[in-house]
Amino acid sequence: MTELTQQQFFEQLSQAVVDQDETLAEKIATIIVRNGLDCAKAIETGLGGGMAKVGQLYETGEYFIPDLLVCADTVQNAAAILRTGLLQNPLSKGRVVLGTIFGDTHDIGKNIVALFLNSAGYEVLDLGKDVSAHLFVDEAVKWNADIIAVSTLMTTTMKNIKEVIDLLVAENKRNRFRVMVGGKPISHDFATKIKADGYANNAVQAVKLLDDTISKLRRNER
Amino acid sequence: MNPMKYCVAETHEKYDFVLEISAPFSAAAQAENGLAFYKRLQQEKSVVQKELEYIATNLIIEINTALPQIISIADPYANPVTLSETHIREFSLPYLFQLLSGLKTTSGGVIHLCPYSSFSLEKYGFVHVELVPFPDKPYMSVLSEYAQMKQLVFIGHQCIHTPTVNKIFLLHISNGVL
Ligand code: B12
C-alpha cells in the first residue's frame, strides 16, 4: 500500500466523520486495520482531522448539537476498531474530572465538552450534574487527575464554582490541579476573578485550552 | 417510558391556577436522555415524528378533559442554541401547532406560550399576532382576566414571569398551515 493510498483512506475517514456516516467510517477503519496501515495516524489525522472540521462547522453555525453527537459517535466507534490495530496502547493526553456545579442541572454543554475531550484523546471522569465542591476535589485526588473542569449555565450558580477553588486552597491541593471553567454565563474576567486557570467558550476551544495547558504542564514536569 | 408524564410538569411556582406543560418535542426529549433524543433527530427522523404526533394527540385529549384556567406551554429543548432552524421547523413547531389547534373548550381559559415558541410560530406563519396595549398591569392579573372570557385565548411573545406589562400579544391560529 503506497503512502498516497494510505493518505486517501485517512481523508475518506475524515470525510465520513464530517458526513456523520457511522457505517462508512467503521468500514474504512476495518480496512485500515486489515491492511496493516498506520492506525495511530488514522486516529490522529482521519478521526482527529474530521472532528476538527466538525468543530469549525459548529463554530460557524452550520452544525448543531444533534450533528455533533452523531459525529462524536462516529469517531468513537471507528476509534474502537482502529485501537485493535495499534502496536501499543495510545497514551492518554491527560486526565480530566468534569461536572456541572452544584445547584445546576444543565448538562448538555458539559456532555458535549466530555465527548470532544474524549475524541481528542483525554480520559474523562464525568461526575454528572449538581456536583458538590467536595466531590470534585475528592474524585480528582482519587483519580489522580490533571484537570478539574467545571461547567455552569446559570448566573445564580456561577459563584458556587469558586467553592471548588477555595476548597482546593483550604486542603492545600491548589497546585495539584489546573481548574478550567466554562458555560454560557462564564467569561475570561470571571475565570480570572475566581482564580481559575482557564476558560473556553465552547467545546472546540475547550480542547485547545486543555492541549495548551497540558503541554505546559508536561514541559514544566520535565 | 411514558413521555406523557413529562408533558404536565407542575403547577406554577407562585400561582397554583397555572399549569406548566412541556410541548411535545421537549416532553419527548425529557422522557429519553436529552442527548440520545437529539441524536435520533439525525438518525430516525420519521420514527421521532410519529412519536411526536402521538404525544401531541394524547396531550390534546388530556388537556381537553382537564382544562385548567391558564396553561403555560414551553419547549425548552427546541431552542436556537442547540438546534438549527430546520430542526425546529421539522420537529417542534408542527407538533406544537397540532396541539394548539386541537384544544377545544366551551369554558374559556388561556394558553400561554413561551416567547421562544410564539416568535417561531409567528415567523413560520402558524399564528398571526394582535397587539393590545393598555396602562401598566401585573401580567398575571391580565392573564387571569383573559381566562374569564368565554372563548379560549392564546397569548405569547412575553415571558410568563414578567411582573408588569403594558401590552399583550394575542395569537390567532392560522388555518390550513399543516
Ligand atoms: C436546554 C435548557 C434547559 C433544559 C436543560 C436540559 C439539560 N439536560 O441540560 C431544562 C429544560 C431541563 C432546563 C431547566 C432549567 N433552566 Co434552562 N436552559 C436551557 C437553554 C435553553 C439551553 C442550554 C443549553 O443546553 N445550551 C447548549 C449548550 C451546548 O451550550 P453550553 O451549555 O453553553 O455549553 C457550551 C459552552 O458553554 C462550553 N462549555 C460548557 N461547559 C463547559 C465547561 C468547561 C470546563 C469548558 C471549558 C467549556 C464549557 O462548551 C459547550 C459546548 O460548546 C438555556 C438558554 C440559553 N440560551 O443558554 C436555558 C437557561 C440556561 N435555563 C435557565 C433556567 C432559569 C432554568 C431553570 C432554573 C428553569 C426553571 N425555572 O425550572 C431550570 C434549571 C433547574 C436547575 N436548578 O438546574 C436560564 C438561566 C438563567 C440564569 N440565571 O442564568 C437560561 C439562560 C434561560 C433563560 N434565558 O432564562 N433548561
Coordinates of C-alpha atoms and ligand atoms in Angstrom, one line a residue:
Chain A
M1 CA 0.0 0.0 0.0
T2 CA 1.6 3.3 -1.0
E3 CA 1.8 6.4 1.2
L4 CA -0.8 8.1 -1.1
T5 CA -3.5 5.5 -0.8
Q6 CA -3.0 5.4 3.0
Q7 CA -3.5 9.2 3.0
Q8 CA -6.6 8.8 0.8
F9 CA -8.0 6.4 3.4
F10 CA -7.4 8.9 6.1
E11 CA -9.1 11.6 4.1
Q12 CA -12.1 9.4 3.4
L13 CA -12.3 8.6 7.1
S14 CA -12.2 12.3 8.0
Q15 CA -15.0 13.0 5.5
A16 CA -17.1 10.1 6.9
V17 CA -16.9 11.8 10.3
V18 CA -18.0 15.1 8.8
D19 CA -20.8 13.4 6.9
Q20 CA -22.0 11.6 10.0
D21 CA -21.7 8.3 8.2
E22 CA -21.0 5.8 11.0
T23 CA -21.2 2.8 8.8
L24 CA -18.7 4.1 6.3
A25 CA -16.3 5.2 9.0
E26 CA -16.4 1.8 10.6
K27 CA -15.8 0.1 7.2
I28 CA -12.8 2.3 6.4
A29 CA -11.4 1.7 9.9
T30 CA -11.7 -2.0 9.4
I31 CA -9.9 -1.8 6.0
I32 CA -7.1 0.3 7.7
V33 CA -6.7 -2.4 10.4
R34 CA -6.8 -5.3 8.0
N35 CA -4.3 -3.8 5.7
G36 CA -1.9 -3.0 8.5
L37 CA -1.9 0.7 7.8
D38 CA -0.8 3.2 10.5
C39 CA -3.7 3.1 12.9
A40 CA -2.3 5.8 15.2
K41 CA -2.1 8.1 12.3
A42 CA -5.6 7.2 11.2
I43 CA -6.9 8.2 14.6
E44 CA -4.9 11.4 14.7
T45 CA -5.4 12.7 11.1
G46 CA -8.5 10.8 10.0
L47 CA -10.7 11.0 13.1
G48 CA -9.0 13.9 14.8
G49 CA -8.9 15.9 11.5
G50 CA -12.6 15.1 10.9
M51 CA -13.6 16.2 14.3
A52 CA -11.6 19.4 13.9
K53 CA -13.6 20.2 10.7
V54 CA -16.9 19.3 12.6
G55 CA -15.8 21.8 15.3
Q56 CA -15.3 24.5 12.7
L57 CA -18.8 23.8 11.3
Y58 CA -20.2 24.1 14.8
E59 CA -18.4 27.4 15.4
T60 CA -19.7 28.9 12.2
G61 CA -23.3 27.9 13.0
E62 CA -23.6 25.2 10.2
Y63 CA -23.7 22.3 12.6
F64 CA -25.8 22.0 15.8
I65 CA -25.9 19.7 18.8
P66 CA -27.6 16.7 17.0
D67 CA -24.8 16.9 14.3
L68 CA -22.1 17.0 17.0
L69 CA -23.5 14.0 18.8
V70 CA -23.6 11.8 15.7
C71 CA -20.1 12.9 14.6
A72 CA -18.7 12.1 18.1
D73 CA -20.3 8.7 18.0
T74 CA -18.8 8.1 14.6
V75 CA -15.4 9.0 15.9
Q76 CA -15.7 6.8 19.0
N77 CA -16.9 3.7 17.1
A78 CA -14.3 4.0 14.4
A79 CA -11.6 4.6 17.1
A80 CA -12.6 1.4 18.9
I81 CA -11.8 -0.5 15.7
L82 CA -8.6 1.3 15.0
R83 CA -7.3 0.7 18.5
T84 CA -7.3 -3.0 17.9
G85 CA -4.6 -2.3 15.2
L86 CA -2.4 -0.2 17.4
L87 CA 1.0 -1.7 18.3
Q88 CA 0.9 -0.1 21.8
N89 CA -1.9 1.4 23.8
P90 CA -2.3 5.1 22.9
L91 CA -1.0 7.5 25.5
S92 CA -3.7 9.4 27.3
K93 CA -3.2 13.1 26.8
G94 CA -4.3 13.7 30.4
R95 CA -7.0 13.0 33.0
V96 CA -9.9 15.3 33.4
V97 CA -12.6 15.3 36.1
L98 CA -15.6 17.1 34.8
G99 CA -19.0 18.1 36.1
T100 CA -21.8 20.7 36.4
I101 CA -21.5 22.6 39.6
F102 CA -24.0 22.1 42.5
G103 CA -27.3 23.9 42.2
D104 CA -27.3 23.5 38.4
T105 CA -28.7 20.6 36.4
H106 CA -27.9 21.8 32.9
D107 CA -25.7 19.2 31.3
I108 CA -26.0 19.3 27.5
G109 CA -22.9 21.6 27.1
K110 CA -20.9 19.7 29.7
N111 CA -21.7 16.4 27.9
I112 CA -20.5 17.9 24.6
V113 CA -17.3 19.0 26.2
A114 CA -16.8 15.4 27.5
L115 CA -17.4 14.0 24.0
F116 CA -14.9 16.4 22.4
L117 CA -12.2 15.8 25.1
N118 CA -12.7 12.0 24.7
S119 CA -12.4 12.2 21.0
A120 CA -9.3 14.3 21.3
G121 CA -7.6 11.6 23.5
Y122 CA -8.3 12.7 27.1
E123 CA -9.5 10.4 29.8
V124 CA -12.6 12.0 31.2
L125 CA -14.3 11.1 34.5
D126 CA -17.8 12.7 34.2
L127 CA -19.2 13.3 37.6
G128 CA -22.6 14.4 36.2
K129 CA -24.6 17.4 37.2
D130 CA -25.3 19.2 40.6
V131 CA -21.8 18.2 41.8
S132 CA -20.6 19.4 45.2
A133 CA -17.2 21.1 45.6
H134 CA -16.1 18.1 47.8
L135 CA -16.9 15.6 45.2
F136 CA -14.9 17.5 42.5
V137 CA -11.9 17.6 44.8
D138 CA -12.2 14.1 46.3
E139 CA -12.6 12.4 42.9
A140 CA -9.8 14.5 41.4
V141 CA -7.5 13.3 44.2
K142 CA -8.6 9.7 44.0
W143 CA -8.3 9.6 40.2
N144 CA -5.1 11.5 40.1
A145 CA -6.5 13.9 37.6
D146 CA -4.6 16.7 35.9
I147 CA -7.5 18.9 35.3
I148 CA -10.8 19.8 37.1
A149 CA -13.3 21.1 34.6
V150 CA -16.4 22.8 36.0
S151 CA -19.5 23.8 34.0
T152 CA -22.5 26.0 34.8
L153 CA -25.3 27.6 32.8
M154 CA -26.8 29.9 35.4
T155 CA -25.7 33.2 36.7
T156 CA -27.1 32.1 40.1
T157 CA -24.7 29.1 40.4
M158 CA -21.6 30.7 38.9
K159 CA -20.4 31.7 42.4
N160 CA -20.5 28.0 43.5
I161 CA -17.6 27.3 41.3
K162 CA -15.4 29.4 43.5
E163 CA -16.0 26.9 46.3
V164 CA -14.1 24.3 44.4
I165 CA -11.1 26.5 44.2
D166 CA -11.5 27.6 47.8
L167 CA -11.6 24.0 48.9
L168 CA -8.5 23.2 47.0
V169 CA -6.7 26.0 48.7
A170 CA -8.1 25.1 52.1
E171 CA -6.9 21.5 51.6
N172 CA -3.5 22.6 50.3
K173 CA -4.1 21.0 46.9
R174 CA -4.4 24.0 44.7
N175 CA -1.1 23.3 42.9
R176 CA -2.0 19.7 42.1
F177 CA -4.7 20.5 39.6
R178 CA -5.5 23.0 36.9
V179 CA -9.1 24.3 37.2
M180 CA -10.9 25.1 33.9
V181 CA -14.3 26.7 33.8
G182 CA -17.0 27.1 31.2
G183 CA -20.7 27.5 30.4
K184 CA -22.8 30.3 28.9
P185 CA -22.6 33.0 31.6
I186 CA -18.8 32.4 32.3
S187 CA -16.3 34.8 30.9
H188 CA -12.5 35.3 31.0
D189 CA -13.0 38.0 33.6
F190 CA -15.0 35.8 35.8
A191 CA -12.4 33.0 35.5
T192 CA -9.6 35.4 36.4
K193 CA -11.7 36.8 39.3
I194 CA -12.2 33.4 41.0
K195 CA -8.6 32.5 40.2
A196 CA -9.4 29.6 37.8
D197 CA -6.6 28.6 35.4
G198 CA -8.5 28.8 32.2
Y199 CA -11.8 29.4 30.4
A200 CA -13.2 28.4 27.0
N201 CA -16.5 29.4 25.4
N202 CA -17.1 26.1 23.5
A203 CA -16.1 22.5 23.2
V204 CA -13.6 23.1 20.4
Q205 CA -11.9 25.8 22.3
A206 CA -12.0 23.6 25.4
V207 CA -9.8 21.0 23.6
K208 CA -7.4 23.8 22.6
L209 CA -7.3 25.1 26.1
L210 CA -6.5 21.7 27.6
D211 CA -3.9 20.9 24.9
D212 CA -2.1 24.2 25.7
T213 CA -2.4 23.7 29.5
I214 CA -1.3 20.0 29.4
S215 CA 1.7 20.7 27.2
K216 CA 2.8 23.5 29.5
L217 CA 2.3 21.1 32.5
R218 CA 4.4 18.4 30.8
R219 CA 7.1 20.9 29.9
N220 CA 7.4 22.0 33.5
E221 CA 7.5 18.4 34.7
R222 CA 10.5 17.7 32.6
Chain B
M1 CA -41.0 5.1 29.2
N2 CA -44.1 7.4 29.2
P3 CA -43.5 10.8 27.6
M4 CA -46.9 12.0 28.7
K5 CA -45.6 12.1 32.3
Y6 CA -43.2 14.8 31.2
C7 CA -45.8 16.9 29.5
V8 CA -47.6 18.0 32.6
A9 CA -44.7 19.3 34.5
E10 CA -46.1 21.0 37.5
T11 CA -48.2 23.9 38.7
H12 CA -46.5 27.3 38.5
E13 CA -44.2 28.0 41.5
K14 CA -46.2 31.1 42.6
Y15 CA -49.7 30.6 41.1
D16 CA -51.4 27.3 41.6
F17 CA -54.0 28.0 38.9
V18 CA -51.3 28.0 36.2
L19 CA -50.4 24.6 34.9
E20 CA -46.9 24.4 33.2
I21 CA -46.7 22.0 30.3
S22 CA -43.9 20.9 28.0
A23 CA -44.6 20.9 24.3
P24 CA -44.4 17.6 22.6
F25 CA -40.8 18.0 21.5
S26 CA -39.5 18.8 25.0
A27 CA -41.7 16.1 26.6
A28 CA -40.1 13.5 24.3
A29 CA -36.6 14.9 25.0
Q30 CA -37.1 14.7 28.7
A31 CA -38.6 11.2 28.6
E32 CA -35.5 10.0 26.9
N33 CA -32.0 11.1 27.8
G34 CA -31.9 14.6 26.1
L35 CA -28.8 13.8 24.1
A36 CA -29.9 10.4 22.9
F37 CA -33.1 12.0 21.7
Y38 CA -31.2 14.8 19.9
K39 CA -29.2 12.1 18.1
R40 CA -32.3 10.3 16.9
L41 CA -33.3 13.5 15.1
Q42 CA -30.5 12.8 12.7
Q43 CA -30.9 9.1 12.5
E44 CA -34.6 8.2 12.9
K45 CA -36.5 11.2 11.6
S46 CA -39.8 9.5 10.7
V47 CA -39.9 7.4 13.9
V48 CA -39.3 10.5 16.0
Q49 CA -42.0 12.4 14.1
K50 CA -44.5 9.6 14.7
E51 CA -43.7 9.7 18.4
L52 CA -44.2 13.5 18.5
E53 CA -47.6 13.1 16.7
Y54 CA -48.6 10.5 19.3
I55 CA -47.6 12.8 22.2
A56 CA -49.5 15.8 20.7
T57 CA -52.6 13.7 20.1
N58 CA -52.7 12.4 23.7
L59 CA -51.8 15.7 25.2
I60 CA -54.8 17.2 23.4
I61 CA -57.1 14.6 24.9
E62 CA -55.7 15.2 28.4
I63 CA -55.9 18.9 28.3
N64 CA -59.4 19.0 26.8
T65 CA -60.7 16.8 29.6
A66 CA -58.9 18.7 32.5
L67 CA -58.6 22.2 31.1
P68 CA -57.2 24.4 33.9
Q69 CA -57.7 28.2 33.8
I70 CA -54.2 29.0 32.5
I71 CA -51.8 26.7 30.8
S72 CA -48.3 27.8 30.2
I73 CA -46.5 25.9 27.4
A74 CA -42.8 25.9 26.9
D75 CA -40.5 24.0 24.6
P76 CA -37.0 24.5 26.2
Y77 CA -35.3 21.6 24.3
A78 CA -36.3 23.2 21.0
N79 CA -34.2 26.3 21.2
P80 CA -31.9 28.1 18.7
V81 CA -28.8 27.4 20.9
T82 CA -28.9 23.7 20.4
L83 CA -30.9 23.2 17.3
S84 CA -30.9 24.6 13.8
E85 CA -34.0 26.3 12.3
T86 CA -34.6 23.3 10.2
H87 CA -34.7 21.0 13.2
I88 CA -37.1 23.4 14.9
R89 CA -39.4 23.5 11.8
E90 CA -39.3 19.8 11.4
F91 CA -39.6 18.5 14.9
S92 CA -41.0 21.2 17.2
L93 CA -43.4 23.7 15.5
P94 CA -45.7 21.3 13.7
Y95 CA -46.4 19.3 16.8
L96 CA -46.9 22.4 19.0
F97 CA -49.2 23.7 16.3
Q98 CA -51.1 20.3 16.2
L99 CA -51.5 20.6 20.0
L100 CA -52.7 24.3 19.9
S101 CA -55.2 23.6 17.0
G102 CA -56.6 20.6 18.8
L103 CA -57.5 22.4 22.0
K104 CA -61.3 23.0 22.3
T105 CA -63.2 24.5 25.2
T106 CA -66.6 25.9 26.0
S107 CA -65.4 27.5 29.2
G108 CA -62.7 29.9 28.2
G109 CA -59.1 29.7 29.5
V110 CA -55.7 31.0 28.5
I111 CA -52.9 29.1 26.7
H112 CA -49.7 31.0 27.3
L113 CA -46.7 30.3 25.1
C114 CA -43.1 30.9 26.0
P115 CA -41.7 33.6 23.7
Y116 CA -39.1 31.3 22.1
S117 CA -42.0 29.2 20.7
S118 CA -44.5 32.0 20.0
F119 CA -42.0 34.0 17.9
S120 CA -41.1 30.9 15.9
L121 CA -44.7 30.1 15.3
E122 CA -45.3 33.6 14.0
K123 CA -42.2 33.6 11.9
Y124 CA -43.3 30.5 10.0
G125 CA -47.0 31.5 9.7
F126 CA -48.5 29.1 12.2
V127 CA -50.0 32.1 14.1
H128 CA -50.6 35.8 13.5
V129 CA -50.3 38.3 16.2
E130 CA -52.6 41.0 17.5
L131 CA -51.1 43.6 19.9
V132 CA -53.4 45.0 22.6
P133 CA -51.9 48.0 24.5
F134 CA -53.1 49.2 27.9
P135 CA -51.6 51.0 31.0
D136 CA -49.2 49.1 33.3
K137 CA -50.7 46.0 35.0
P138 CA -49.3 42.9 36.6
Y139 CA -49.0 40.2 33.9
M140 CA -50.7 37.5 35.9
S141 CA -53.8 39.6 36.6
V142 CA -54.1 40.3 32.8
L143 CA -53.8 36.6 32.1
S144 CA -56.5 35.9 34.7
E145 CA -58.8 38.4 33.2
Y146 CA -58.5 36.8 29.8
A147 CA -59.0 33.4 31.4
Q148 CA -62.5 34.5 32.4
M149 CA -63.6 35.1 28.8
K150 CA -65.9 32.7 27.1
Q151 CA -63.5 31.5 24.4
L152 CA -60.1 30.0 24.7
V153 CA -57.4 32.7 24.2
F154 CA -53.8 32.1 23.0
I155 CA -51.2 34.6 24.3
G156 CA -47.4 34.8 23.7
H157 CA -44.3 36.9 23.0
Q158 CA -43.7 37.8 26.7
C159 CA -42.3 35.6 29.4
I160 CA -44.9 34.4 31.9
H161 CA -42.5 35.6 34.7
T162 CA -42.7 39.3 33.5
P163 CA -44.0 41.2 36.5
T164 CA -45.7 44.1 34.8
V165 CA -46.8 44.6 31.2
N166 CA -48.4 47.4 29.2
K167 CA -49.5 45.3 26.2
I168 CA -50.5 41.8 25.4
F169 CA -49.9 39.7 22.3
L170 CA -52.9 37.7 21.3
L171 CA -52.1 34.8 19.0
H172 CA -54.5 33.7 16.3
I173 CA -54.1 30.2 14.9
S174 CA -53.7 30.2 11.1
N175 CA -55.8 27.9 9.2
G176 CA -54.5 25.3 6.7
V177 CA -50.9 25.6 7.6
L178 CA -50.3 21.9 8.0
Ligands
B12_1 C1 -31.9 23.4 27.4 C2 -32.1 24.3 28.7 C3 -32.7 23.7 29.8 C4 -33.0 22.2 29.9 C5 -31.7 21.6 30.3 C6 -31.5 20.2 29.8 C7 -30.2 19.6 30.2 N1 -30.2 18.4 30.4 O1 -29.2 20.3 30.2 C8 -34.1 22.2 31.0 C9 -35.4 22.4 30.4 C10 -34.1 21.0 31.9 C11 -33.7 23.5 31.8 C12 -34.0 23.7 33.1 C13 -33.8 24.9 33.7 N2 -33.4 26.1 33.2 CO1 -32.5 26.2 31.4 N3 -32.0 26.5 29.7 C14 -31.8 25.7 28.7 C15 -31.3 26.6 27.4 C16 -32.5 26.8 26.6 C17 -30.1 25.9 26.6 C18 -28.9 25.5 27.4 C19 -28.0 24.6 26.5 O2 -28.2 23.4 26.6 N4 -27.2 25.2 25.7 C20 -26.4 24.5 24.7 C21 -25.0 24.1 25.2 C22 -24.3 23.3 24.1 O3 -24.3 25.2 25.4 P1 -23.5 25.5 26.8 O4 -24.1 24.7 27.9 O5 -23.2 26.9 26.9 O6 -22.1 24.7 26.5 C23 -21.1 25.1 25.6 C24 -20.1 26.1 26.2 O7 -20.6 26.9 27.1 C25 -18.9 25.3 26.6 N5 -18.9 24.7 28.0 C26 -19.9 24.3 28.8 N6 -19.5 23.8 29.9 C27 -18.1 23.9 29.9 C28 -17.2 23.6 30.9 C29 -15.8 23.8 30.6 C30 -14.8 23.5 31.6 C31 -15.4 24.5 29.4 C32 -14.0 24.8 29.2 C33 -16.4 24.8 28.4 C34 -17.7 24.5 28.7 O8 -18.9 24.2 25.7 C35 -20.2 23.8 25.4 C36 -20.3 23.2 24.1 O9 -19.8 24.0 23.0 C37 -30.8 27.9 28.2 C38 -30.9 29.1 27.3 C39 -29.6 29.5 26.7 N7 -29.7 30.3 25.7 O10 -28.5 29.1 27.0 C40 -31.7 27.9 29.4 C41 -31.2 28.6 30.7 C42 -29.7 28.2 30.9 N8 -32.0 27.9 31.7 C43 -32.4 28.8 32.7 C44 -33.1 28.4 33.8 C45 -33.5 29.6 34.8 C46 -33.5 27.1 34.1 C47 -34.4 26.6 35.3 C48 -34.0 27.2 36.6 C49 -35.8 26.9 34.9 C50 -36.9 26.6 36.0 N9 -37.5 27.7 36.5 O11 -37.1 25.4 36.4 C51 -34.1 25.1 35.2 C52 -32.8 24.6 35.9 C53 -33.0 23.9 37.2 C54 -31.7 23.8 37.9 N10 -31.6 24.1 39.1 O12 -30.7 23.4 37.3 C55 -31.8 30.2 32.4 C56 -30.7 30.6 33.4 C57 -30.8 32.0 33.8 C58 -29.7 32.4 34.7 N11 -30.0 32.6 36.0 O13 -28.5 32.5 34.3 C59 -31.5 30.1 30.9 C60 -30.3 31.0 30.4 C61 -32.8 30.5 30.1 C62 -33.2 32.0 30.3 N12 -32.9 32.8 29.4 O14 -33.7 32.3 31.3 N13 -33.0 24.4 31.0

